[in-house]
Amino acid sequence: MRVLLVEDESKVARFIARGLTEERYAVDTAADGTSGVELATTYHYDIVILDLMLPGLNGTEVLRQIRRKDTSVPVLVLSARDALDDKVGHMELGADDYLTKPFALAELLVRVKVLLRRGPVNRASSLRVGDLELDRITQQVKRGGRRVELTGKEYSLLEYLMANAGRVISRSMIIEHVWDQSFDGASGIVDVYLGRLRSKIDQPFEQKLIRTVRGVGYSISNGDS
Amino acid sequence: MNIRSLRFCLTAWYAGLLVCVVALFGTAVYFGLERYLEKTVRAALSEQARAVGEEINEQITENRFPSLVKHLNEKFAPHLNARFIRVTDASGTAVYLSKLSSDGLLDPSLVPRVHPEGEEYSTEVFLPNGKRVLVQVVPFSVSGKKYIIEAGSLYAPLEAVLDGLIAIFALGLPVLAAVAIGGGYFLMRRALIQVDEITIQAERISSDNLSARLPVPATGDELERLTLALNRMMSRLEDAFQHINRFSADVSHELRTPLTILRGELEALVHHEDLSPGLLDQIGSALEETERLRTIIDQLLVISRLDAGDVLQKVPLDLGRLALSTAEQMQVVAEEKSIKLSYSAEPGIQVEGDPSRLKQVVVNLLDNAIRYTSEGGSIFVSAGRRNGSAVLTVADNGTGIPPEALSHVFERFYRADKARSRYSGGAGLGLSIVNAICTAHRGEIEVSSAEGVGTTMTVLLPLAKN
């Protein structure tokens, strides 16, 4: 998979590129709008990650020119602005997703994966991590073959974690996906639900699946992976 | 009555000046009239004295001197006109003396004698009874013999006329002053009504509608200038306001990029396999701080956008239902601290609002209540109507807010208890956001609190019209 990263801040470009490379993507970086358009229209990329604030040609114009040549390549827009109309405007211009700075690298990777339609985010009817099973159709959860009763929110939270198994998911990502932006002011709610989920999923068992990564978030994994 | 008001001052000046002018005018009239009357009386006296002289001359020439007294009494009858006439010869003997006046006030025999030298002259004397008498002294000679004719008249009739004038002024001046005050007050009120109108219009302008301007009256006077000056001032305020808003938005945006880098670098470190747990913990702590920075930047941006009049996605919604469903979702967080969270709402409280913003109000208020209520406490959320407004209250029996902090709780970054709230992890912006959202909905928020008893936050929103 080949990624074009158009980002003028070299440090931002570096850590994104590093993260993507670790995920075995091939990354080309353009530091300004003009070279971004040049690369995007010359080579074939599977996805373009585009910063909006660029010297020379700005991101909006780059997006317009890319879309003129190639209507199919997914474009993920990065911006330091999060005004709603800004977001809507770029979606209308043909951006496929929009991520506001500062973001967790994990979230960027999740979104890239979604845009590329591959990996565990696809709508498989059941998810599995170790001996933990989640059936999306019956909305049933089993661990070691035994039914675990979960409330609606607990189920949504577990599903989101399991769909991104092995990745560290930040609190704000969880809030955005499981609740909504209104709950941003009450991040304690995530910890409370995580605690409950743990007591049901992990506490009775020796192998703990849910892991806290301090300062980053939570991840669910089989331990050995 | 407000004695410092413009209306009072101007009316007082106006009435005072008018009274002064009228009083001066009255004084001038009084003295003028007095002079005129005295002059007229003296002219008459002088004329009469001469006429008496002519008569004496005639009588002496015709040698009828003995009947002179009777003749003069008959001809001039001075006693009937409240006058006196005395004719004295060179030796000082009175040749003629008129009789006691008919009203008995002027007794000619009591009038002191004046001895003039040469020409006619005017004088005045006082009788023993205190009466003032104007006297005209006319020297006269008949066939070499010198006589002095004195003609006099009481001053009292003149005084009566002058007293009448004073009476008219004394009665007229208060009436005039009253009319002046009343009229001046009324006229000032009419003039100031326009100022009042400008004031009412100006009061309607707040930070929410700073782009509004006052209607300018095309009067070409102070009022027009005042309105124009106010409008210009509001333009400057609007500019400053926008500048501040733009500034905080720009700052928030500018901070995001370095924060992204910081976070990305730290996150990359966390994924290294060979880090000691202590180091991981330190990096985690740094990451937590970047997350807090992000939250602050986001919240500042939200506030500055709300302040800048960012368009809300307003739809009709049921405030009670929104409050209940949100409280329900926060129930778990309360339970975790063994806090009893209960809620109730009247049905069908329709307001026009942005659902996600109003939800944020409930979340932030509840988050705050849970944070400042100790284990085993209770929180009550209710929605209802009061005085034509939709009312949302969040009441807790927590630690409460000290009275000196009460007026500051909606200020940005204000913390009632710095040590504890920092430990609880809030950014100090939650209530500012609530306040900004309420204002953007043309509502308001009130807080009442007693330390150790609890806090009640009350949000008032306008009900939807239908």
XYZ file of C-alpha atoms in Angstrom:
691
model
C 0.000 0.000 0.000
C 1.390 3.358 -0.998
C 0.625 6.503 0.941
C 1.235 10.105 -0.053
C 1.687 12.392 2.909
C 1.443 16.105 2.143
C 2.564 17.910 5.280
C 4.882 20.913 5.619
C 5.665 20.484 9.315
C 8.649 18.144 9.027
C 8.271 16.805 12.549
C 4.603 15.944 12.084
C 5.459 14.379 8.726
C 8.241 12.364 10.327
C 6.193 10.728 13.064
C 3.251 10.021 10.789
C 5.590 8.497 8.237
C 7.250 6.442 10.966
C 3.909 5.184 12.238
C 2.763 4.283 8.743
C 6.054 2.607 7.891
C 5.780 0.484 11.010
C 2.411 -0.635 9.679
C 4.213 -1.644 6.461
C 2.946 1.131 4.253
C 5.219 2.752 1.692
C 5.212 6.482 2.416
C 6.092 9.369 0.097
C 6.253 12.791 1.690
C 5.650 16.168 0.041
C 6.481 19.311 2.010
C 4.414 21.799 0.000
C 1.251 21.956 -2.050
C 2.826 22.135 -5.481
C 4.982 19.041 -5.073
C 2.016 17.327 -3.426
C -0.121 17.862 -6.526
C 2.784 16.783 -8.734
C 3.281 13.510 -6.871
C -0.419 12.780 -6.537
C -1.080 13.288 -10.224
C 2.050 11.491 -11.443
C 1.996 8.300 -9.412
C -0.715 6.048 -8.218
C -1.375 6.173 -4.481
C -3.761 4.103 -2.420
C -4.421 7.007 -0.053
C -3.458 10.661 0.333
C -3.040 12.260 3.736
C -3.299 15.997 3.234
C -2.578 18.816 5.656
C -4.639 21.931 4.974
C -2.155 24.608 5.973
C 0.566 24.405 3.370
C 2.977 26.954 1.925
C 2.471 27.798 -1.738
C -0.632 25.978 -2.788
C -2.956 25.532 0.184
C -4.551 22.211 1.074
C -7.979 23.115 -0.257
C -6.505 23.912 -3.670
C -4.385 20.741 -3.620
C -7.510 18.714 -2.876
C -9.341 20.369 -5.773
C -6.515 19.649 -8.226
C -6.139 16.031 -7.091
C -9.873 15.491 -7.522
C -9.747 16.977 -11.031
C -7.312 14.224 -12.084
C -8.311 11.337 -9.883
C -11.740 10.969 -8.374
C -11.179 7.652 -6.641
C -8.139 8.027 -4.387
C -9.229 8.355 -0.728
C -8.099 11.619 0.863
C -7.760 12.064 4.599
C -7.572 15.742 5.515
C -5.569 16.920 8.541
C -6.338 20.307 9.981
C -5.581 22.502 12.923
C -9.038 23.979 12.498
C -12.113 22.098 13.506
C -14.833 24.546 12.585
C -17.769 22.471 11.468
C -18.352 24.363 8.210
C -14.681 23.922 7.361
C -15.122 20.202 7.767
C -18.321 20.090 5.727
C -16.736 22.268 3.040
C -13.831 19.897 2.552
C -16.065 16.854 2.595
C -17.990 18.467 -0.240
C -14.750 19.065 -2.146
C -14.138 15.336 -2.015
C -12.225 14.650 1.177
C -13.144 11.229 2.556
C -12.317 11.891 6.174
C -11.218 14.738 8.378
C -8.939 14.594 11.390
C -8.299 17.488 13.721
C -4.885 18.175 15.216
C -3.730 17.116 17.686
C -4.674 13.521 17.035
C -3.471 10.221 18.389
C -1.358 8.336 15.896
C -3.539 5.328 16.650
C -6.551 7.208 15.466
C -4.855 8.225 12.242
C -3.913 4.600 11.605
C -7.479 3.459 12.333
C -8.886 5.985 9.920
C -6.365 5.118 7.224
C -7.367 1.499 7.597
C -11.052 2.322 7.369
C -10.415 4.317 4.209
C -8.451 1.488 2.665
C -11.235 -0.947 3.567
C -9.020 -3.576 5.013
C -8.054 -5.007 8.389
C -10.308 -5.887 11.294
C -12.510 -2.818 10.903
C -14.440 -4.534 8.163
C -17.886 -5.602 9.190
C -17.113 -9.175 10.099
C -20.115 -10.639 11.877
C -18.024 -11.815 14.794
C -14.900 -10.556 16.476
C -12.454 -12.612 18.465
C -9.599 -11.768 20.812
C -8.093 -14.802 22.517
C -10.979 -16.672 24.087
C -13.224 -13.582 23.995
C -15.893 -13.688 21.325
C -18.308 -10.997 20.231
C -21.200 -11.749 17.903
C -22.344 -8.642 16.105
C -25.603 -10.157 14.943
C -26.931 -11.481 18.237
C -24.904 -8.887 20.196
C -23.722 -11.660 22.492
C -20.360 -11.785 24.209
C -18.707 -14.975 25.409
C -15.457 -15.516 27.223
C -14.109 -19.050 27.372
C -17.461 -20.200 26.058
C -19.400 -18.582 28.939
C -21.972 -15.829 28.298
C -21.048 -12.396 29.643
C -23.984 -10.019 30.165
C -23.179 -6.476 29.088
C -25.216 -3.286 29.049
C -25.660 -1.431 25.754
C -22.832 1.034 26.303
C -20.513 -1.690 27.615
C -21.190 -3.690 24.482
C -20.517 -0.702 22.185
C -17.272 0.015 24.010
C -16.098 -3.579 23.798
C -17.037 -3.823 20.151
C -15.055 -0.682 19.360
C -12.019 -1.979 21.247
C -12.214 -5.415 19.659
C -12.687 -3.998 16.171
C -9.354 -2.282 16.744
C -7.754 -5.104 18.682
C -4.051 -4.678 19.260
C -4.227 -0.896 18.894
C -4.197 1.646 21.646
C -7.432 3.596 21.543
C -7.529 7.024 23.169
C -10.268 8.244 25.467
C -11.321 10.922 23.006
C -11.637 8.327 20.255
C -13.808 6.218 22.536
C -15.958 9.204 23.488
C -16.391 10.163 19.873
C -17.397 6.677 18.762
C -19.317 5.324 21.711
C -20.843 8.501 23.111
C -20.707 11.828 21.327
C -18.766 15.074 21.504
C -21.096 16.413 24.201
C -19.439 14.078 26.698
C -15.986 15.497 26.015
C -16.187 17.416 29.270
C -16.720 14.232 31.273
C -13.881 11.949 30.306
C -14.309 10.119 33.612
C -17.221 8.306 32.022
C -14.836 6.247 29.856
C -12.820 5.101 32.833
C -15.956 4.114 34.699
C -17.222 1.999 31.814
C -13.808 0.511 31.216
C -13.689 -0.460 34.887
C -17.056 -2.192 34.614
C -16.089 -3.930 31.412
C -12.931 -5.165 33.047
C -14.759 -6.537 36.034
C -16.968 -8.573 33.705
C -14.479 -9.590 31.038
C -11.152 -9.818 32.807
C -11.601 -10.094 36.542
C -12.802 -13.724 36.661
C -9.972 -14.846 34.395
C -6.286 -15.171 34.806
C -5.355 -13.738 31.448
C -6.151 -10.049 31.280
C -7.104 -8.848 27.808
C -7.742 -5.135 28.398
C -4.614 -3.108 28.937
C -4.234 0.527 29.986
C -1.461 2.487 28.311
C -0.976 5.482 30.499
C -1.531 8.768 28.729
C -2.579 7.082 25.513
C -5.630 4.979 26.203
C -6.731 1.395 26.231
C -6.164 -1.603 24.070
C -7.501 -5.092 23.936
C -5.212 -7.892 22.826
C -4.346 -11.480 23.385
C -1.240 -10.631 25.349
C 1.236 -12.482 23.165
C 0.563 -10.451 20.037
C -36.686 64.660 42.897
C -33.140 64.279 41.694
C -31.552 67.699 42.185
C -28.472 66.749 40.165
C -30.447 65.828 37.077
C -30.007 67.841 33.925
C -33.719 68.501 33.828
C -33.779 69.923 37.352
C -30.688 72.048 36.806
C -31.845 73.539 33.542
C -35.353 74.186 34.844
C -33.968 75.811 37.996
C -31.636 78.022 35.992
C -34.338 78.936 33.566
C -36.896 79.781 36.264
C -34.318 81.559 38.441
C -33.125 83.752 35.577
C -36.681 84.589 34.577
C -37.598 85.595 38.146
C -34.439 87.721 38.420
C -35.168 89.514 35.157
C -38.765 90.170 36.162
C -37.679 91.403 39.601
C -35.152 93.802 38.032
C -37.758 95.002 35.590
C -40.235 95.532 38.485
C -37.686 97.524 40.465
C -36.984 99.743 37.484
C -40.703 100.277 36.914
C -41.201 101.093 40.603
C -38.532 103.755 40.755
C -39.448 105.154 37.350
C -43.060 105.460 38.352
C -42.135 107.035 41.678
C -40.014 109.642 39.929
C -42.696 110.319 37.369
C -45.480 110.710 39.938
C -43.413 113.021 42.144
C -42.457 115.129 39.154
C -46.087 115.422 38.068
C -47.257 116.384 41.575
C -44.493 118.969 41.911
C -45.306 120.453 38.514
C -48.947 120.781 39.612
C -47.898 122.337 42.941
C -45.570 124.754 41.216
C -48.279 125.763 38.803
C -50.761 126.255 41.594
C -48.258 128.366 43.548
C -47.798 130.606 40.553
C -51.535 130.830 40.039
C -51.851 131.892 43.683
C -49.157 134.495 43.108
C -50.995 135.843 40.038
C -54.180 136.000 42.086
C -52.513 137.864 44.936
C -50.986 140.258 42.460
C -54.378 140.880 40.979
C -56.117 141.315 44.346
C -53.488 143.721 45.625
C -53.548 145.748 42.440
C -57.304 146.015 42.705
C -56.842 146.763 46.391
C -58.992 143.950 47.653
C -56.309 142.745 49.998
C -58.515 142.250 53.072
C -60.762 139.677 51.307
C -57.682 137.879 49.993
C -57.875 134.912 52.373
C -61.494 134.232 51.668
C -60.978 134.701 47.976
C -58.071 132.284 47.814
C -59.982 129.720 49.878
C -62.853 129.930 47.470
C -60.810 129.982 44.310
C -58.326 127.206 45.045
C -59.993 125.300 47.914
C -56.663 123.559 48.785
C -58.177 121.941 51.869
C -60.530 119.948 49.656
C -57.654 118.556 47.532
C -55.509 117.523 50.496
C -53.093 120.331 49.757
C -51.805 123.248 51.621
C -50.859 126.736 50.536
C -49.068 129.298 52.640
C -48.112 132.785 51.606
C -45.543 134.576 53.754
C -44.327 138.139 53.404
C -40.762 139.307 53.830
C -41.166 139.790 57.551
C -42.142 136.188 57.987
C -45.776 136.836 58.728
C -48.186 134.417 57.128
C -50.412 136.384 54.802
C -52.417 133.347 53.867
C -52.672 129.849 55.308
C -55.041 127.256 53.937
C -57.441 125.391 56.203
C -57.132 121.923 57.674
C -57.573 119.396 54.862
C -60.966 117.730 54.671
C -59.564 114.295 55.594
C -57.888 115.929 58.610
C -54.462 114.530 57.801
C -52.819 117.717 56.584
C -52.778 120.532 59.109
C -51.095 123.495 57.358
C -50.275 125.172 60.659
C -48.042 122.238 61.557
C -45.981 122.359 58.372
C -42.522 123.663 59.309
C -41.550 126.796 57.504
C -38.731 126.777 54.978
C -36.936 129.946 54.113
C -35.491 129.882 50.699
C -32.987 132.247 49.181
C -33.575 133.260 45.583
C -35.122 130.839 43.149
C -38.010 128.383 43.367
C -37.054 125.030 44.780
C -38.463 121.712 45.835
C -38.276 120.145 49.240
C -40.109 117.824 51.499
C -40.997 117.962 55.144
C -42.463 115.666 57.743
C -45.458 116.503 59.867
C -45.482 115.650 63.592
C -47.900 112.802 62.741
C -45.207 111.272 60.535
C -46.820 112.195 57.223
C -44.499 113.079 54.413
C -45.323 116.254 52.542
C -43.936 117.370 49.210
C -43.442 121.140 49.220
C -42.827 123.454 46.311
C -41.476 126.860 47.410
C -41.972 129.774 44.978
C -40.680 133.298 45.746
C -42.928 136.028 44.403
C -42.956 139.786 44.446
C -45.825 142.196 44.039
C -45.049 145.849 43.493
C -41.678 145.610 45.234
C -42.904 143.518 48.157
C -41.506 140.029 48.422
C -43.676 137.072 49.231
C -42.999 133.361 49.533
C -45.648 130.943 48.373
C -45.417 127.395 49.642
C -47.627 124.767 47.998
C -47.641 121.268 49.446
C -49.301 117.960 49.038
C -49.328 114.686 51.009
C -47.092 111.970 49.648
C -49.588 109.268 50.704
C -51.612 109.032 47.431
C -48.377 108.387 45.512
C -47.454 105.754 48.018
C -50.793 104.084 47.490
C -50.162 103.819 43.766
C -46.662 102.447 44.344
C -47.910 99.991 46.952
C -50.455 98.769 44.409
C -47.638 98.159 41.969
C -45.669 96.215 44.569
C -48.754 94.182 45.356
C -49.176 93.283 41.680
C -45.559 92.171 41.472
C -45.670 90.297 44.757
C -48.679 88.323 43.589
C -47.544 87.956 39.988
C -43.980 86.812 40.576
C -44.771 83.444 42.283
C -47.348 82.695 39.595
C -44.822 83.582 36.922
C -42.157 81.441 38.621
C -44.557 78.502 38.879
C -45.451 78.763 35.195
C -41.769 79.045 34.284
C -40.830 75.992 36.329
C -43.722 73.926 35.018
C -43.158 74.996 31.436
C -39.408 74.539 31.659
C -39.788 71.107 33.188
C -42.232 70.058 30.501
C -40.059 71.402 27.695
C -36.977 69.703 29.117
C -38.862 66.462 29.339
C -39.851 66.684 25.715
C -36.266 67.338 24.770
C -34.933 64.532 26.955
C -37.407 61.929 25.693
C -35.174 61.585 22.647
C -32.186 60.974 24.892
C -34.207 58.351 26.728
C -34.985 56.648 23.435
C -31.321 56.539 22.534
C -30.623 55.072 25.978
C -33.222 52.335 25.541
C -31.802 51.431 22.139
C -28.262 51.429 23.493
C -29.273 49.182 26.403
C -30.461 46.552 23.935
C -26.973 46.181 22.504
C -24.778 43.583 24.164
C -21.874 41.410 23.135
C -24.360 39.171 21.306
C -25.493 41.819 18.837
C -22.560 44.196 18.731
C -23.083 44.718 15.030
C -26.397 46.481 15.730
C -26.375 50.287 15.526
C -28.561 53.033 16.936
C -31.011 54.748 14.594
C -29.560 58.229 13.958
C -32.059 61.115 14.322
C -31.465 63.585 11.462
C -31.650 66.598 13.753
C -28.200 68.011 13.066
C -27.735 68.791 16.737
C -26.172 67.328 19.881
C -28.483 64.320 19.773
C -27.395 63.348 16.300
C -23.766 63.822 17.275
C -24.287 61.755 20.429
C -25.863 58.915 18.460
C -23.127 59.001 15.846
C -20.472 59.013 18.547
C -22.113 56.043 20.273
C -22.297 54.181 16.980
C -18.642 54.836 16.281
C -17.765 53.657 19.765
C -19.686 50.444 19.168
C -17.821 49.907 15.913
C -14.570 50.192 17.782
C -15.839 47.821 20.466
C -16.948 45.363 17.832
C -13.533 45.498 16.201
C -11.808 44.928 19.522
C -14.172 42.115 20.357
C -13.627 40.401 17.031
C -9.926 40.904 17.365
C -9.897 39.132 20.726
C -12.037 36.306 19.413
C -9.893 35.900 16.345
C -6.836 36.008 18.522
C -7.942 33.179 20.816
C -9.056 31.126 17.807
C -5.705 31.737 16.093
C -3.777 30.887 19.231
C -5.733 27.665 19.604
C -5.005 26.726 16.015
C -1.346 27.602 16.266
C -0.922 25.506 19.398
C -2.329 22.446 17.745
C 0.586 21.704 15.453
C 3.329 21.638 18.110
C 0.976 19.669 20.314
C 0.491 17.137 17.529
C 4.228 16.725 17.223
C 4.702 16.409 20.974
C 2.020 13.806 21.208
C 3.206 11.874 18.160
C 6.785 11.693 19.420
C 5.711 10.587 22.888
C 3.322 7.991 21.507
C 6.035 6.591 19.312
C 8.193 6.181 22.424
C 5.490 4.264 24.267
C 5.496 1.603 21.578
C 9.143 0.828 22.112
C 9.462 -2.608 23.644
C 12.608 -2.015 25.691
C 11.470 0.792 27.984
C 11.585 0.420 31.738
C 8.207 0.661 33.504
C 9.376 3.824 35.284
C 10.175 5.545 31.999
C 6.906 4.372 30.485
C 5.119 5.921 33.420
C 6.900 9.222 32.909
C 6.063 9.267 29.238
C 2.490 8.378 30.095
C 2.362 11.313 32.480
C 3.652 13.630 29.754
C 1.032 12.236 27.376
C -1.686 12.900 29.927
C -0.574 16.507 30.014
C -0.678 16.822 26.232
C -4.184 15.437 26.390
C -5.107 18.064 28.967
C -3.610 20.767 26.772
C -5.682 19.501 23.885
C -8.810 19.664 26.018
C -8.060 23.236 27.086
C -7.385 24.334 23.505
C -10.565 22.667 22.286
C -12.643 24.236 25.030
C -11.132 27.688 24.480
C -11.948 27.380 20.819
C -15.508 26.354 21.621
C -15.932 29.361 23.907
C -14.409 31.817 21.466
C -16.627 30.481 18.698
C -19.726 30.761 20.863
C -18.663 34.280 21.841
C -18.147 35.177 18.209
C -21.784 34.232 17.613
C -21.045 30.942 15.893
C -24.234 29.727 14.320
C -25.880 27.092 16.468
C -27.761 24.248 14.835
C -31.034 25.212 16.480
C -33.944 22.802 16.353
C -37.057 22.485 18.500
C -36.395 19.956 21.250
C -37.771 18.686 24.540
C -35.452 19.955 27.256
C -36.845 17.536 29.848
C -36.218 14.520 27.676
C -32.724 15.709 26.813
C -31.917 16.263 30.492
C -33.268 12.850 31.506
C -31.462 10.873 28.821
C -28.200 12.660 29.545
C -28.541 12.189 33.295
C -29.274 8.540 32.677
C -26.007 8.184 30.799
C -24.105 9.922 33.583
C -25.749 7.698 36.202
C -22.891 5.220 36.050
C -20.299 7.864 36.848
C -22.333 8.950 39.880
C -22.800 5.362 41.030
C -19.070 4.849 40.884
C -18.748 7.464 43.648
C -21.808 6.038 45.475
C -23.684 9.229 44.705
C -27.441 8.957 44.369
C -28.404 10.656 41.094
C -32.133 11.206 40.663
C -34.004 13.161 38.045
C -37.451 14.322 37.073
C -38.884 16.494 34.324
C -42.194 18.048 33.384
C -43.413 16.745 30.042
C -43.201 18.773 26.851
C -40.773 21.591 27.704
C -40.117 22.809 24.183
C -37.074 24.980 23.558
C -35.206 26.002 20.409
C -31.644 24.882 20.736
C -28.602 23.012 19.567
C -29.113 19.498 20.985
C -25.448 18.607 21.290
C -24.606 21.944 22.934
C -27.467 21.698 25.412
C -26.484 18.131 26.155
C -23.017 19.450 26.867
C -24.574 21.841 29.392
C -26.153 18.923 31.254
C -22.977 16.830 31.037
C -20.736 19.630 32.291
C -23.072 20.576 35.137
C -23.398 16.951 36.199
C -19.679 16.334 35.852
C -19.078 19.332 38.089
C -21.703 18.227 40.608
C -20.244 14.713 40.781
C -16.753 16.133 41.156
C -17.685 18.294 44.123
C -19.986 15.869 45.890
C -18.419 13.412 48.259
C -19.231 9.713 48.383
C -22.723 8.932 49.563
C -24.062 12.341 48.526
C -26.969 12.970 46.221
C -27.623 14.982 43.069
C -30.995 15.990 41.718
C -31.597 17.017 38.121
C -34.918 18.563 37.219
C -36.469 20.345 34.270
C -39.576 22.491 34.415
C -41.083 25.869 33.643
C -40.947 29.094 35.593
C -42.203 32.561 34.629
C -42.409 31.664 30.953
C -38.902 30.189 30.834
C -37.656 26.653 30.614
C -35.694 25.836 33.751
C -33.041 23.190 34.216
C -31.578 22.714 37.671
C -28.756 20.529 38.883
C -28.649 20.480 42.678
C -26.135 18.639 44.817
C -25.445 18.378 48.539
C -21.717 18.523 48.026
C -18.975 20.756 49.331
C -20.517 23.980 48.040
C -18.788 27.111 46.816
C -17.382 29.740 49.210
C -19.352 33.008 48.977
C -16.366 35.029 47.746
C -15.946 32.619 44.821
C -19.595 32.529 43.835
C -19.435 35.430 41.395
C -16.350 34.007 39.664
C -17.363 30.412 38.960
C -18.267 31.155 35.328
C -14.987 32.939 34.627
C -12.457 31.156 32.467
C -9.904 29.101 34.378
C -11.445 30.029 37.719
C -11.241 27.395 40.430
C -12.996 27.772 43.731
C -10.608 25.415 45.465
C -7.404 25.299 43.505
C -5.749 22.304 45.121
C -8.712 19.972 45.036
C -10.010 20.758 41.577
C -6.621 20.364 39.985
C -6.442 16.981 41.583
C -9.840 16.195 40.074
C -8.394 16.990 36.669
C -10.775 19.648 35.353
C -9.474 22.398 33.144
C -11.554 25.103 34.815
C -13.443 25.782 31.606
C -16.484 23.532 32.002
C -18.706 26.172 33.587
C -17.435 28.867 31.204
C -18.586 26.701 28.317
C -21.953 26.172 29.997
C -22.264 29.922 30.448
C -21.270 30.617 26.830
C -23.771 28.046 25.540
C -26.567 29.523 27.677
C -25.782 33.029 26.448
C -25.697 31.838 22.847
C -29.210 30.463 23.415
C -30.310 33.817 24.857
C -30.624 32.126 28.224
C -28.770 32.530 31.467
C -27.342 30.517 34.301
C -27.644 31.210 38.017
C -25.775 29.655 40.881
C -26.673 29.467 44.544
C -24.495 27.685 47.014
C -23.719 27.306 50.688
C -20.482 25.828 51.876
C -20.972 22.365 53.291
C -24.628 22.341 52.235
C -24.477 22.090 48.469
C -24.764 23.905 45.186
C -27.690 24.501 42.845
C -27.085 25.514 39.249
C -30.125 26.868 37.439
C -30.246 27.284 33.673
C -33.007 29.471 32.240
C -33.802 29.195 28.535
C -36.534 30.892 26.522
C -39.415 28.543 25.733
C -40.055 27.840 22.054
C -42.874 29.958 20.616
C -45.678 28.102 18.932
